[in-house]
Structures are given as C-alpha cells and as structure tokens.
mmCIF file of C-alpha atoms and ligand atoms in Angstrom:
data_model
loop_
_atom_site.group_PDB
_atom_site.id
_atom_site.type_symbol
_atom_site.label_atom_id
_atom_site.label_comp_id
_atom_site.label_asym_id
_atom_site.label_seq_id
_atom_site.Cartn_x
_atom_site.Cartn_y
_atom_site.Cartn_z
ATOM 1 C CA MET A 5 -2.195 61.101 -61.845
ATOM 2 C CA LEU A 6 -2.526 64.584 -60.356
ATOM 3 C CA ALA A 7 0.177 65.076 -57.741
ATOM 4 C CA GLY A 8 -0.328 68.806 -57.418
ATOM 5 C CA ARG A 9 -3.389 70.203 -55.692
ATOM 6 C CA ALA A 10 -5.336 73.263 -56.686
ATOM 7 C CA GLY A 11 -3.287 76.337 -55.862
ATOM 8 C CA GLU A 12 -0.343 74.285 -54.617
ATOM 9 C CA MET A 13 3.083 74.434 -56.196
ATOM 10 C CA ILE A 14 5.825 71.830 -56.384
ATOM 11 C CA CYS A 15 9.525 72.582 -56.118
ATOM 12 C CA LEU A 16 12.466 70.316 -56.854
ATOM 13 C CA GLY A 17 15.539 71.199 -54.775
ATOM 14 C CA ILE A 18 19.150 70.228 -55.392
ATOM 15 C CA GLU A 19 21.724 70.159 -52.601
ATOM 16 C CA SER A 20 25.435 69.722 -53.278
ATOM 17 C CA THR A 21 27.419 72.009 -50.956
ATOM 18 C CA ALA A 22 29.689 69.322 -49.543
ATOM 19 C CA ASP A 23 29.822 65.502 -49.462
ATOM 20 C CA ASP A 24 26.162 64.829 -50.155
ATOM 21 C CA PHE A 25 24.312 65.065 -53.421
ATOM 22 C CA SER A 26 20.599 65.216 -52.759
ATOM 23 C CA VAL A 27 17.350 65.955 -54.543
ATOM 24 C CA GLY A 28 14.101 66.656 -52.716
ATOM 25 C CA VAL A 29 10.590 67.346 -53.960
ATOM 26 C CA VAL A 30 8.349 69.485 -51.758
ATOM 27 C CA ARG A 31 4.825 70.827 -52.141
ATOM 28 C CA SER A 32 3.893 74.337 -51.016
ATOM 29 C CA ASP A 33 1.580 73.006 -48.279
ATOM 30 C CA GLY A 34 4.770 71.722 -46.591
ATOM 31 C CA THR A 35 4.487 68.086 -47.709
ATOM 32 C CA ILE A 36 7.913 66.528 -48.282
ATOM 33 C CA MET A 37 7.176 64.261 -51.232
ATOM 34 C CA SER A 38 10.698 62.871 -51.503
ATOM 35 C CA ASN A 39 14.190 63.484 -50.177
ATOM 36 C CA VAL A 40 16.869 61.277 -51.737
ATOM 37 C CA VAL A 41 20.482 61.576 -50.568
ATOM 38 C CA ASP A 42 23.597 59.965 -52.004
ATOM 39 C CA ALA A 43 26.645 60.543 -49.797
ATOM 40 C CA PHE A 44 30.205 60.572 -51.008
ATOM 41 C CA SER A 45 32.409 58.956 -48.422
ATOM 42 C CA SER A 46 36.145 59.059 -48.758
ATOM 43 C CA PRO A 47 37.897 56.091 -47.128
ATOM 44 C CA ASP A 48 39.568 58.357 -44.531
ATOM 45 C CA GLY A 49 36.519 60.503 -43.815
ATOM 46 C CA GLY A 50 38.439 63.559 -45.041
ATOM 47 C CA ILE A 51 37.290 66.436 -47.226
ATOM 48 C CA HIS A 52 38.056 66.114 -50.945
ATOM 49 C CA PRO A 53 36.042 68.718 -52.913
ATOM 50 C CA ARG A 54 37.050 67.543 -56.389
ATOM 51 C CA GLU A 55 36.390 63.879 -55.721
ATOM 52 C CA ALA A 56 33.076 64.741 -54.079
ATOM 53 C CA ALA A 57 32.151 66.867 -57.104
ATOM 54 C CA ARG A 58 32.956 63.962 -59.431
ATOM 55 C CA HIS A 59 30.769 61.714 -57.294
ATOM 56 C CA HIS A 60 27.931 64.258 -57.524
ATOM 57 C CA SER A 61 28.046 64.409 -61.307
ATOM 58 C CA GLU A 62 28.113 60.605 -61.499
ATOM 59 C CA VAL A 63 25.052 60.076 -59.283
ATOM 60 C CA ALA A 64 23.039 63.183 -60.249
ATOM 61 C CA GLY A 65 20.891 61.467 -62.887
ATOM 62 C CA LEU A 66 19.990 58.528 -60.662
ATOM 63 C CA VAL A 67 19.233 60.632 -57.601
ATOM 64 C CA LEU A 68 17.038 62.947 -59.658
ATOM 65 C CA ARG A 69 15.159 59.994 -61.150
ATOM 66 C CA ARG A 70 14.578 58.428 -57.747
ATOM 67 C CA ALA A 71 13.435 61.682 -56.177
ATOM 68 C CA LEU A 72 10.820 62.132 -58.913
ATOM 69 C CA ASP A 73 9.745 58.476 -58.728
ATOM 70 C CA VAL A 74 9.342 58.495 -54.941
ATOM 71 C CA ALA A 75 7.402 61.772 -55.159
ATOM 72 C CA GLY A 76 5.278 60.311 -57.936
ATOM 73 C CA VAL A 77 5.641 63.353 -60.169
ATOM 74 C CA GLY A 78 7.041 64.060 -63.600
ATOM 75 C CA MET A 79 9.052 67.127 -64.533
ATOM 76 C CA ASP A 80 5.921 68.614 -66.117
ATOM 77 C CA GLU A 81 4.353 68.848 -62.647
ATOM 78 C CA VAL A 82 7.355 70.613 -61.113
ATOM 79 C CA ASP A 83 6.834 74.381 -60.938
ATOM 80 C CA VAL A 84 10.206 75.591 -59.640
ATOM 81 C CA ILE A 85 13.813 74.350 -59.618
ATOM 82 C CA ALA A 86 15.851 75.367 -56.553
ATOM 83 C CA PHE A 87 19.511 74.742 -55.852
ATOM 84 C CA SER A 88 21.975 75.357 -53.083
ATOM 85 C CA GLN A 89 23.960 78.385 -54.302
ATOM 86 C CA GLY A 90 26.259 78.639 -51.254
ATOM 87 C CA PRO A 91 28.026 78.673 -48.912
ATOM 88 C CA GLY A 92 30.004 75.527 -49.610
ATOM 89 C CA MET A 93 32.815 73.972 -51.595
ATOM 90 C CA GLY A 94 33.148 75.486 -55.087
ATOM 91 C CA PRO A 95 33.505 72.316 -57.169
ATOM 92 C CA CYS A 96 30.588 70.634 -55.351
ATOM 93 C CA LEU A 97 28.319 73.672 -55.604
ATOM 94 C CA ARG A 98 29.077 74.021 -59.314
ATOM 95 C CA THR A 99 27.947 70.468 -60.040
ATOM 96 C CA GLY A 100 24.552 71.023 -58.403
ATOM 97 C CA ALA A 101 24.147 74.427 -60.035
ATOM 98 C CA THR A 102 24.902 72.963 -63.463
ATOM 99 C CA VAL A 103 22.240 70.282 -63.038
ATOM 100 C CA ALA A 104 19.734 72.899 -61.823
ATOM 101 C CA ARG A 105 20.450 75.274 -64.710
ATOM 102 C CA ALA A 106 20.138 72.484 -67.257
ATOM 103 C CA LEU A 107 16.776 71.368 -65.828
ATOM 104 C CA ALA A 108 15.422 74.912 -65.584
ATOM 105 C CA SER A 109 16.474 75.799 -69.124
ATOM 106 C CA TYR A 110 15.389 72.573 -70.782
ATOM 107 C CA PHE A 111 12.024 72.328 -69.025
ATOM 108 C CA ARG A 112 11.490 76.116 -68.987
ATOM 109 C CA LYS A 113 11.047 76.377 -65.221
ATOM 110 C CA PRO A 114 11.995 79.286 -62.963
ATOM 111 C CA LEU A 115 15.315 78.857 -61.149
ATOM 112 C CA VAL A 116 15.892 79.872 -57.517
ATOM 113 C CA GLY A 117 19.313 79.956 -55.818
ATOM 114 C CA VAL A 118 18.987 79.166 -52.104
ATOM 115 C CA ASN A 119 21.293 79.981 -49.199
ATOM 116 C CA HIS A 120 22.202 76.634 -47.601
ATOM 117 C CA CYS A 121 22.216 77.998 -44.024
ATOM 118 C CA VAL A 122 18.834 79.686 -44.455
ATOM 119 C CA ALA A 123 17.507 76.345 -45.738
ATOM 120 C CA HIS A 124 18.661 74.532 -42.572
ATOM 121 C CA VAL A 125 16.680 77.032 -40.479
ATOM 122 C CA GLU A 126 13.583 77.010 -42.702
ATOM 123 C CA ILE A 127 13.184 73.225 -42.846
ATOM 124 C CA GLY A 128 13.623 73.196 -39.056
ATOM 125 C CA ARG A 129 10.889 75.800 -38.611
ATOM 126 C CA LEU A 130 8.627 73.729 -40.851
ATOM 127 C CA VAL A 131 9.066 70.287 -39.317
ATOM 128 C CA CYS A 132 9.474 71.403 -35.690
ATOM 129 C CA GLU A 133 6.567 73.844 -36.069
ATOM 130 C CA LEU A 134 8.469 76.854 -34.764
ATOM 131 C CA GLU A 135 7.657 80.498 -35.418
ATOM 132 C CA ASP A 136 10.805 82.426 -34.748
ATOM 133 C CA PRO A 137 13.647 80.401 -33.231
ATOM 134 C CA LEU A 138 17.226 81.135 -32.342
ATOM 135 C CA THR A 139 19.111 78.420 -34.241
ATOM 136 C CA LEU A 140 22.382 76.664 -33.531
ATOM 137 C CA TYR A 141 23.570 75.044 -36.779
ATOM 138 C CA VAL A 142 26.575 72.793 -36.236
ATOM 139 C CA SER A 143 28.088 70.543 -38.893
ATOM 140 C CA GLY A 144 31.357 69.588 -40.536
ATOM 141 C CA GLY A 145 31.390 72.852 -42.477
ATOM 142 C CA ASN A 146 29.442 75.311 -40.319
ATOM 143 C CA THR A 147 29.140 76.614 -36.758
ATOM 144 C CA LEU A 148 26.519 79.311 -36.565
ATOM 145 C CA VAL A 149 24.169 80.910 -34.051
ATOM 146 C CA THR A 150 21.502 82.796 -35.967
ATOM 147 C CA ALA A 151 18.078 84.385 -35.587
ATOM 148 C CA TYR A 152 15.789 86.561 -37.646
ATOM 149 C CA GLU A 153 16.027 90.237 -36.770
ATOM 150 C CA GLY A 154 15.443 93.376 -38.808
ATOM 151 C CA GLY A 155 14.731 91.733 -42.152
ATOM 152 C CA ARG A 156 17.613 89.212 -42.180
ATOM 153 C CA TYR A 157 18.948 86.184 -40.411
ATOM 154 C CA ARG A 158 21.574 87.857 -38.245
ATOM 155 C CA VAL A 159 24.681 86.076 -37.007
ATOM 156 C CA PHE A 160 24.861 86.028 -33.203
ATOM 157 C CA GLY A 161 27.940 83.850 -33.035
ATOM 158 C CA GLU A 162 30.148 81.863 -35.367
ATOM 159 C CA THR A 163 33.478 80.131 -35.514
ATOM 160 C CA LEU A 164 36.523 82.259 -36.234
ATOM 161 C CA ASP A 165 38.402 79.282 -37.642
ATOM 162 C CA ILE A 166 37.339 75.642 -38.028
ATOM 163 C CA PRO A 167 33.771 74.326 -37.606
ATOM 164 C CA VAL A 168 33.058 72.226 -34.520
ATOM 165 C CA GLY A 169 32.249 69.088 -36.568
ATOM 166 C CA ASN A 170 35.560 69.407 -38.376
ATOM 167 C CA CYS A 171 37.341 69.687 -35.010
ATOM 168 C CA LEU A 172 35.771 66.399 -33.859
ATOM 169 C CA ASP A 173 36.460 64.719 -37.212
ATOM 170 C CA VAL A 174 40.148 65.658 -37.391
ATOM 171 C CA PHE A 175 40.689 64.535 -33.813
ATOM 172 C CA ALA A 176 38.906 61.231 -34.455
ATOM 173 C CA ARG A 177 40.891 60.552 -37.619
ATOM 174 C CA GLU A 178 44.189 61.272 -35.876
ATOM 175 C CA ALA A 179 43.123 58.912 -33.086
ATOM 176 C CA GLY A 180 42.852 56.174 -35.699
ATOM 177 C CA LEU A 181 39.052 55.977 -35.746
ATOM 178 C CA ARG A 182 37.531 55.044 -39.091
ATOM 179 C CA PRO A 183 34.030 56.106 -40.140
ATOM 180 C CA GLY A 184 31.573 53.603 -41.559
ATOM 181 C CA PRO A 185 28.106 53.762 -43.128
ATOM 182 C CA GLY A 186 25.818 55.371 -40.557
ATOM 183 C CA ARG A 187 28.800 55.824 -38.224
ATOM 184 C CA PRO A 188 30.268 59.284 -38.803
ATOM 185 C CA LEU A 189 33.462 60.238 -36.976
ATOM 186 C CA GLY A 190 31.591 62.544 -34.581
ATOM 187 C CA ALA A 191 29.372 59.651 -33.511
ATOM 188 C CA LEU A 192 32.464 57.547 -32.771
ATOM 189 C CA VAL A 193 33.802 60.355 -30.564
ATOM 190 C CA GLU A 194 30.438 60.451 -28.777
ATOM 191 C CA GLU A 195 30.519 56.686 -28.171
ATOM 192 C CA LEU A 196 34.016 56.808 -26.692
ATOM 193 C CA ALA A 197 33.173 59.912 -24.645
ATOM 194 C CA ARG A 198 30.553 57.878 -22.767
ATOM 195 C CA GLY A 199 33.418 55.918 -21.242
ATOM 196 C CA GLY A 200 35.216 59.093 -20.111
ATOM 197 C CA ARG A 201 35.966 59.554 -16.401
ATOM 198 C CA GLU A 202 38.504 62.367 -16.201
ATOM 199 C CA LEU A 203 38.108 65.941 -17.468
ATOM 200 C CA VAL A 204 41.464 66.756 -19.056
ATOM 201 C CA PRO A 205 42.195 70.519 -19.189
ATOM 202 C CA LEU A 206 41.825 71.905 -22.720
ATOM 203 C CA PRO A 207 41.652 75.517 -23.997
ATOM 204 C CA TYR A 208 38.195 77.070 -23.894
ATOM 205 C CA VAL A 209 38.126 79.937 -26.401
ATOM 206 C CA VAL A 210 35.117 82.243 -26.699
ATOM 207 C CA LYS A 211 35.834 85.762 -27.969
ATOM 208 C CA GLY A 212 32.836 88.000 -27.539
ATOM 209 C CA MET A 213 30.135 86.016 -29.294
ATOM 210 C CA ASP A 214 32.542 84.094 -31.504
ATOM 211 C CA LEU A 215 34.196 80.733 -31.062
ATOM 212 C CA SER A 216 37.579 79.289 -31.889
ATOM 213 C CA PHE A 217 38.157 75.542 -32.108
ATOM 214 C CA SER A 218 41.606 75.344 -33.663
ATOM 215 C CA GLY A 219 43.534 75.846 -30.401
ATOM 216 C CA LEU A 220 41.321 73.253 -28.754
ATOM 217 C CA LEU A 221 42.021 70.787 -31.560
ATOM 218 C CA THR A 222 45.775 71.400 -31.482
ATOM 219 C CA ALA A 223 45.891 70.909 -27.711
ATOM 220 C CA ALA A 224 43.767 67.758 -27.859
ATOM 221 C CA LEU A 225 46.018 66.322 -30.591
ATOM 222 C CA ARG A 226 49.123 67.104 -28.535
ATOM 223 C CA LEU A 227 47.708 65.255 -25.540
ATOM 224 C CA LEU A 228 46.654 62.379 -27.779
ATOM 225 C CA ARG A 229 50.193 62.005 -29.132
ATOM 226 C CA SER A 230 51.685 62.245 -25.654
ATOM 227 C CA GLY A 231 50.037 58.905 -24.900
ATOM 228 C CA ARG A 232 49.389 60.029 -21.316
ATOM 229 C CA TYR A 233 45.606 59.920 -21.454
ATOM 230 C CA ARG A 234 42.900 57.386 -22.193
ATOM 231 C CA LEU A 235 41.221 58.066 -25.535
ATOM 232 C CA GLU A 236 37.845 57.943 -23.776
ATOM 233 C CA ASP A 237 38.899 60.763 -21.455
ATOM 234 C CA LEU A 238 40.171 62.867 -24.333
ATOM 235 C CA CYS A 239 36.944 62.398 -26.323
ATOM 236 C CA PHE A 240 34.909 63.206 -23.227
ATOM 237 C CA SER A 241 36.944 66.345 -22.501
ATOM 238 C CA LEU A 242 36.924 67.514 -26.115
ATOM 239 C CA GLN A 243 33.133 67.244 -26.192
ATOM 240 C CA GLU A 244 32.670 68.916 -22.806
ATOM 241 C CA VAL A 245 34.820 71.907 -23.729
ATOM 242 C CA ALA A 246 33.598 72.338 -27.327
ATOM 243 C CA PHE A 247 29.920 71.965 -26.405
ATOM 244 C CA SER A 248 30.202 74.232 -23.335
ATOM 245 C CA MET A 249 31.575 76.916 -25.648
ATOM 246 C CA LEU A 250 28.584 76.429 -27.971
ATOM 247 C CA ALA A 251 26.166 76.458 -25.040
ATOM 248 C CA GLU A 252 27.651 79.677 -23.648
ATOM 249 C CA VAL A 253 27.330 81.589 -26.914
ATOM 250 C CA THR A 254 23.860 80.186 -27.569
ATOM 251 C CA GLU A 255 22.738 81.149 -24.084
ATOM 252 C CA ARG A 256 23.938 84.720 -24.454
ATOM 253 C CA ALA A 257 22.262 85.005 -27.847
ATOM 254 C CA LEU A 258 19.025 83.690 -26.354
ATOM 255 C CA ALA A 259 19.213 86.252 -23.545
ATOM 256 C CA HIS A 260 20.007 89.047 -26.011
ATOM 257 C CA THR A 261 17.385 88.255 -28.639
ATOM 258 C CA GLU A 262 14.731 87.108 -26.140
ATOM 259 C CA LYS A 263 13.612 84.453 -28.614
ATOM 260 C CA GLU A 264 11.197 81.948 -27.130
ATOM 261 C CA GLU A 265 12.345 78.979 -29.209
ATOM 262 C CA LEU A 266 15.718 77.282 -29.607
ATOM 263 C CA LEU A 267 16.407 75.079 -32.623
ATOM 264 C CA LEU A 268 19.358 72.717 -32.995
ATOM 265 C CA THR A 269 20.354 71.404 -36.429
ATOM 266 C CA GLY A 270 23.263 70.124 -38.571
ATOM 267 C CA GLY A 271 25.132 66.820 -38.357
ATOM 268 C CA VAL A 272 26.489 67.473 -34.855
ATOM 269 C CA ALA A 273 22.895 67.911 -33.616
ATOM 270 C CA ALA A 274 22.790 64.098 -33.464
ATOM 271 C CA ASN A 275 25.011 64.279 -30.379
ATOM 272 C CA GLY A 276 23.170 63.409 -27.164
ATOM 273 C CA ARG A 277 25.490 65.387 -24.913
ATOM 274 C CA LEU A 278 25.102 68.551 -26.991
ATOM 275 C CA ARG A 279 21.343 68.072 -27.035
ATOM 276 C CA SER A 280 21.114 67.800 -23.283
ATOM 277 C CA MET A 281 23.311 70.865 -22.701
ATOM 278 C CA LEU A 282 21.157 72.947 -25.026
ATOM 279 C CA ALA A 283 17.922 71.588 -23.600
ATOM 280 C CA GLN A 284 19.112 72.914 -20.271
ATOM 281 C CA VAL A 285 19.981 76.321 -21.732
ATOM 282 C CA ALA A 286 16.490 76.530 -23.261
ATOM 283 C CA GLU A 287 14.836 75.463 -20.035
ATOM 284 C CA GLU A 288 16.659 78.096 -18.007
ATOM 285 C CA HIS A 289 15.381 80.763 -20.379
ATOM 286 C CA GLY A 290 11.852 79.407 -20.630
ATOM 287 C CA ALA A 291 12.361 78.694 -24.336
ATOM 288 C CA ARG A 292 10.929 75.758 -26.262
ATOM 289 C CA PHE A 293 13.711 73.425 -27.448
ATOM 290 C CA ALA A 294 13.568 71.417 -30.678
ATOM 291 C CA VAL A 295 16.039 69.266 -32.586
ATOM 292 C CA VAL A 296 15.578 68.772 -36.327
ATOM 293 C CA PRO A 297 15.101 65.057 -37.172
ATOM 294 C CA LYS A 298 18.311 63.569 -38.547
ATOM 295 C CA GLU A 299 17.296 63.122 -42.196
ATOM 296 C CA LEU A 300 16.414 66.820 -42.378
ATOM 297 C CA ALA A 301 19.247 68.059 -40.105
ATOM 298 C CA LEU A 302 21.903 66.644 -42.412
ATOM 299 C CA ASP A 303 22.375 68.230 -45.820
ATOM 300 C CA ASN A 304 19.350 67.387 -47.937
ATOM 301 C CA GLY A 305 17.481 68.470 -51.056
ATOM 302 C CA ALA A 306 14.101 68.836 -49.331
ATOM 303 C CA MET A 307 15.301 71.836 -47.311
ATOM 304 C CA ILE A 308 16.471 73.503 -50.524
ATOM 305 C CA ALA A 309 13.150 72.761 -52.248
ATOM 306 C CA TRP A 310 11.131 74.128 -49.326
ATOM 307 C CA THR A 311 13.202 77.322 -49.080
ATOM 308 C CA GLY A 312 13.100 77.684 -52.867
ATOM 309 C CA LEU A 313 9.311 77.645 -52.668
ATOM 310 C CA LEU A 314 9.240 80.289 -49.935
ATOM 311 C CA ALA A 315 11.558 82.456 -52.016
ATOM 312 C CA TYR A 316 9.685 81.949 -55.285
ATOM 313 C CA ARG A 317 6.338 82.746 -53.707
ATOM 314 C CA HIS A 318 7.823 86.019 -52.502
ATOM 315 C CA GLY A 319 9.087 87.016 -55.916
ATOM 316 C CA LEU A 320 12.672 85.783 -55.798
ATOM 317 C CA ILE A 321 13.938 84.239 -59.028
ATOM 318 C CA THR A 322 17.575 83.717 -60.003
ATOM 319 C CA PRO A 323 18.154 84.415 -63.709
ATOM 320 C CA VAL A 324 20.527 81.841 -65.216
ATOM 321 C CA GLU A 325 23.139 84.547 -65.848
ATOM 322 C CA GLU A 326 23.141 85.336 -62.101
ATOM 323 C CA SER A 327 23.189 81.727 -60.964
ATOM 324 C CA TYR A 328 26.948 81.564 -60.374
ATOM 325 C CA VAL A 329 27.762 79.734 -57.140
ATOM 326 C CA ARG A 330 28.639 81.699 -54.009
ATOM 327 C CA PRO A 331 31.027 79.591 -51.880
ATOM 328 C CA ARG A 332 31.193 82.300 -49.167
ATOM 329 C CA TRP A 333 27.582 83.463 -49.163
ATOM 330 C CA ARG A 334 26.857 84.475 -45.578
ATOM 331 C CA ILE A 335 23.439 83.863 -44.071
ATOM 332 C CA ASP A 336 23.116 87.558 -43.184
ATOM 333 C CA GLU A 337 23.511 88.520 -46.857
ATOM 334 C CA ALA A 338 20.580 86.404 -48.042
ATOM 335 C CA PRO A 339 17.205 88.063 -48.653
ATOM 336 C CA VAL A 340 14.348 86.368 -46.747
ATOM 337 C CA PRO A 341 11.222 88.394 -47.670
ATOM 338 C CA TRP A 342 8.873 85.637 -46.460
ATOM 339 C CA ARG A 343 9.951 86.256 -42.869
ATOM 340 C CA SER A 344 8.885 89.902 -42.826
ATOM 341 C CA SER A 345 5.479 89.132 -44.258
ATOM 342 C CA GLY A 346 4.841 86.310 -41.801
HETATM 343 P P1 ATP B 8 27.608 71.200 -44.054
HETATM 344 O O1 ATP B 8 28.614 71.903 -43.246
HETATM 345 O O2 ATP B 8 27.508 71.688 -45.439
HETATM 346 O O3 ATP B 8 26.263 71.222 -43.394
HETATM 347 P P2 ATP B 8 28.546 68.453 -43.615
HETATM 348 O O4 ATP B 8 28.832 67.534 -44.730
HETATM 349 O O5 ATP B 8 29.567 68.641 -42.609
HETATM 350 O O6 ATP B 8 28.055 69.767 -44.278
HETATM 351 P P3 ATP B 8 26.550 67.122 -41.973
HETATM 352 O O7 ATP B 8 26.366 65.820 -42.621
HETATM 353 O O8 ATP B 8 25.369 67.928 -41.569
HETATM 354 O O9 ATP B 8 27.271 68.067 -42.877
HETATM 355 O O10 ATP B 8 27.438 66.937 -40.658
HETATM 356 C C1 ATP B 8 28.483 66.059 -40.554
HETATM 357 C C2 ATP B 8 29.182 66.332 -39.252
HETATM 358 O O11 ATP B 8 28.384 65.874 -38.151
HETATM 359 C C3 ATP B 8 30.515 65.612 -39.159
HETATM 360 O O12 ATP B 8 31.455 66.485 -38.610
HETATM 361 C C4 ATP B 8 30.182 64.459 -38.215
HETATM 362 O O13 ATP B 8 31.295 63.961 -37.513
HETATM 363 C C5 ATP B 8 29.207 65.136 -37.277
HETATM 364 N N1 ATP B 8 28.420 64.191 -36.477
HETATM 365 C C6 ATP B 8 27.579 63.238 -36.913
HETATM 366 N N2 ATP B 8 27.078 62.532 -35.859
HETATM 367 C C7 ATP B 8 27.610 63.087 -34.742
HETATM 368 C C8 ATP B 8 27.495 62.833 -33.352
HETATM 369 N N3 ATP B 8 26.725 61.860 -32.887
HETATM 370 N N4 ATP B 8 28.213 63.604 -32.507
HETATM 371 C C9 ATP B 8 28.994 64.594 -32.955
HETATM 372 N N5 ATP B 8 29.146 64.890 -34.243
HETATM 373 C C10 ATP B 8 28.461 64.148 -35.135
HETATM 374 FE FE1 FE2 B 9 24.611 71.864 -44.069
#
C-alpha cells in the first residue's frame, strides 16, 4: 500500500513533555493520519515527573505501534522523526527524546527537535485555518500570550509564577475534588463554578503584561480553609478573577499587535467561561476567534509531527549530538523560518 503521495512527506512526532505520552503521524498536505495519546494519571492528580517518565517508557512501544497501525504506514514510509525537545519536565522529555533518537538512528531518518509551545500554535493554525493569530495557550504547565513578530513567536504576556491550570488544579485538590478519566480537575472546578452566586473578593494580579496566580491561589485556599464560603462560590470567583486577568492581558496584546485572529489552546481552553470571555475580547477588536479542538489542544504527537515537518521542509534538522532536551526552552528562542517565508 502506498500511504505517501507524490511529493508529500510523512513525519512521526513524539510528545512527552508532561503527563501524556503521544505519537502522531502527519502528512505534509496537513492530513493527520493518526494521533495516539496515553495519559499518565496519578491518583491525586498531582505532578510526578519521575513516575510519569516511567509510564512513558512503559507505553512507548505500544503507542508507537498503534500510531503507525492507525496511520496505515510502516517505518519505511516515514520521512522524518520529530520530538518535543522542550519546554517541559526533564525526565519526561528525556524519555521521548530517547525513543526519537533510537528510531532516527536505527531507521536512518532525519531527527527534528520541536518547541512544544510553537507546536501548540502551529497545529492550531492548521486545523482552525488561521494565518497569523495572537494565541493564548493555557494549560497545567504553561500560561502564554504569543504572536509572530519580527521572525519569532514573541511573548506578549506570561505567568511570573504558576500556570493558570496548575492554580485551578491545586485549589481543586485541596478542596477534596478527585479527577477521573475524562474529568480533569479544572473541569470539576468549572462544573462547581456554574452553581456560584457570590463573587468573593480575591487578589487580581497583572503586572504590565505579565500575570501572577500564586497570590490568588493562596488567598483562595485561605478562604477555603476558613469554611466561610460555599465551594461553588469559591470556584466561581477563582475562575472569574483568573480568567479576567487572562482576558485583560490578551486584549492588550491584541490591541498592540493588531492581529486579526485570536486562537485559544491548551487544556484550560476546554473551559466554557474562558471561551466566552475571549470570544467577547475578539469581537470587540473585530478579530476572528477560534478554539483548537480538544484532542489537538491537549498535548499530542500530531502537533509535534506537523511542526517537525514545517521545520524540516525549511532546512531545520537536529543532529543527534545536539538533541539534548531543553526543559526551559522559551518560545521566543525557537527558530520558525516557515513563518517568514509564508
Ligand atoms: P502542558 O503544560 O505541557 O501543555 P498539561 O499536562 O498541563 O501540559 P493539558 O492536558 O493541555 O496539559 O492541560 C491540563 C490542564 O487543563 C489541567 O490544569 C486541567 O485541570 C485543565 N483543564 C482541563 N479541562 C478544564 C476545564 N474545563 N476548565 C478549566 N481547566 C481545565
Ligand atoms: Fe502543552
């Protein structure tokens, strides 16, 4: 069977920055041939890099096999191997990088290290059919407002301490909520928030274009422990304050950059309240608003494969000796030559 088409290339992408191990297979015409994710879930919903890394090495073979099977290709038809090189948790990143290096060396394929945050933006541009968006990427590990300007993805706002998803998760865990399959902690906060009636005062901290969520979390936890408020009201207030902060920074970035598109992605993008606040921001600025579909907004191998293809086609290859992981690799340090050439 011929899975590739004349002139088309196929890339296999490996994602392992945090709790998910994922392999995706993507063709250069933008077809997502497969995107298989295996999530590590700790019983308490907490972050455990070493345990997650062990999970990744245990499932890597199976996930890889399934991704190739679903795509209907063999390794001989894969042209490029891409992997998430950073930012992320060291032990998790190293597991994915090791698998990628082994595949590239054994099958003699070019290797491409991809910036995880760039990949979130690029898969969003692909599936939402956007040209040049301002992006808000919000997850358990990241809080970032970014747009392409002057040859790079520039940072127009970011958290100075904890990511917004982590803020929601820690609060939820302390409130005794337990995550389940398909029910992440943030979604449980959202559910409870729907029953909120009272806006409890909580610290709203925006410094210039940057955000701080740790004071907000500490204050919310103090009120939780005081027992004076309904949990629904606290969830509601936490969301209102945290998301208003995000909306404010996003709005200013939109005004500053004059981008005509606004893209929302990451795990927290599933939140209906955040979506509606940002839809309003976009509307007020005459910008088109798009939310990345869930399976591609969460961490996934397809976004790494797609970005790996863009990079490879613009001459970027990562020699094995330079394929060390980069846990703190900022989005504005990543080369994106495909953006300048359209
Ligand atoms: P990374 O930072 O590398 O992207 P991650 O593992 O945190 O990684 P995601 O799976 O994209 O990535 O995001 C998980 C986050 O999304 C968690 O903080 C989770 O609570 C949050 N989340 C999921 N659904 C909702 C929701 N409906 N409302 C708010 N937050 C949500
Ligand atoms: Fe991510």
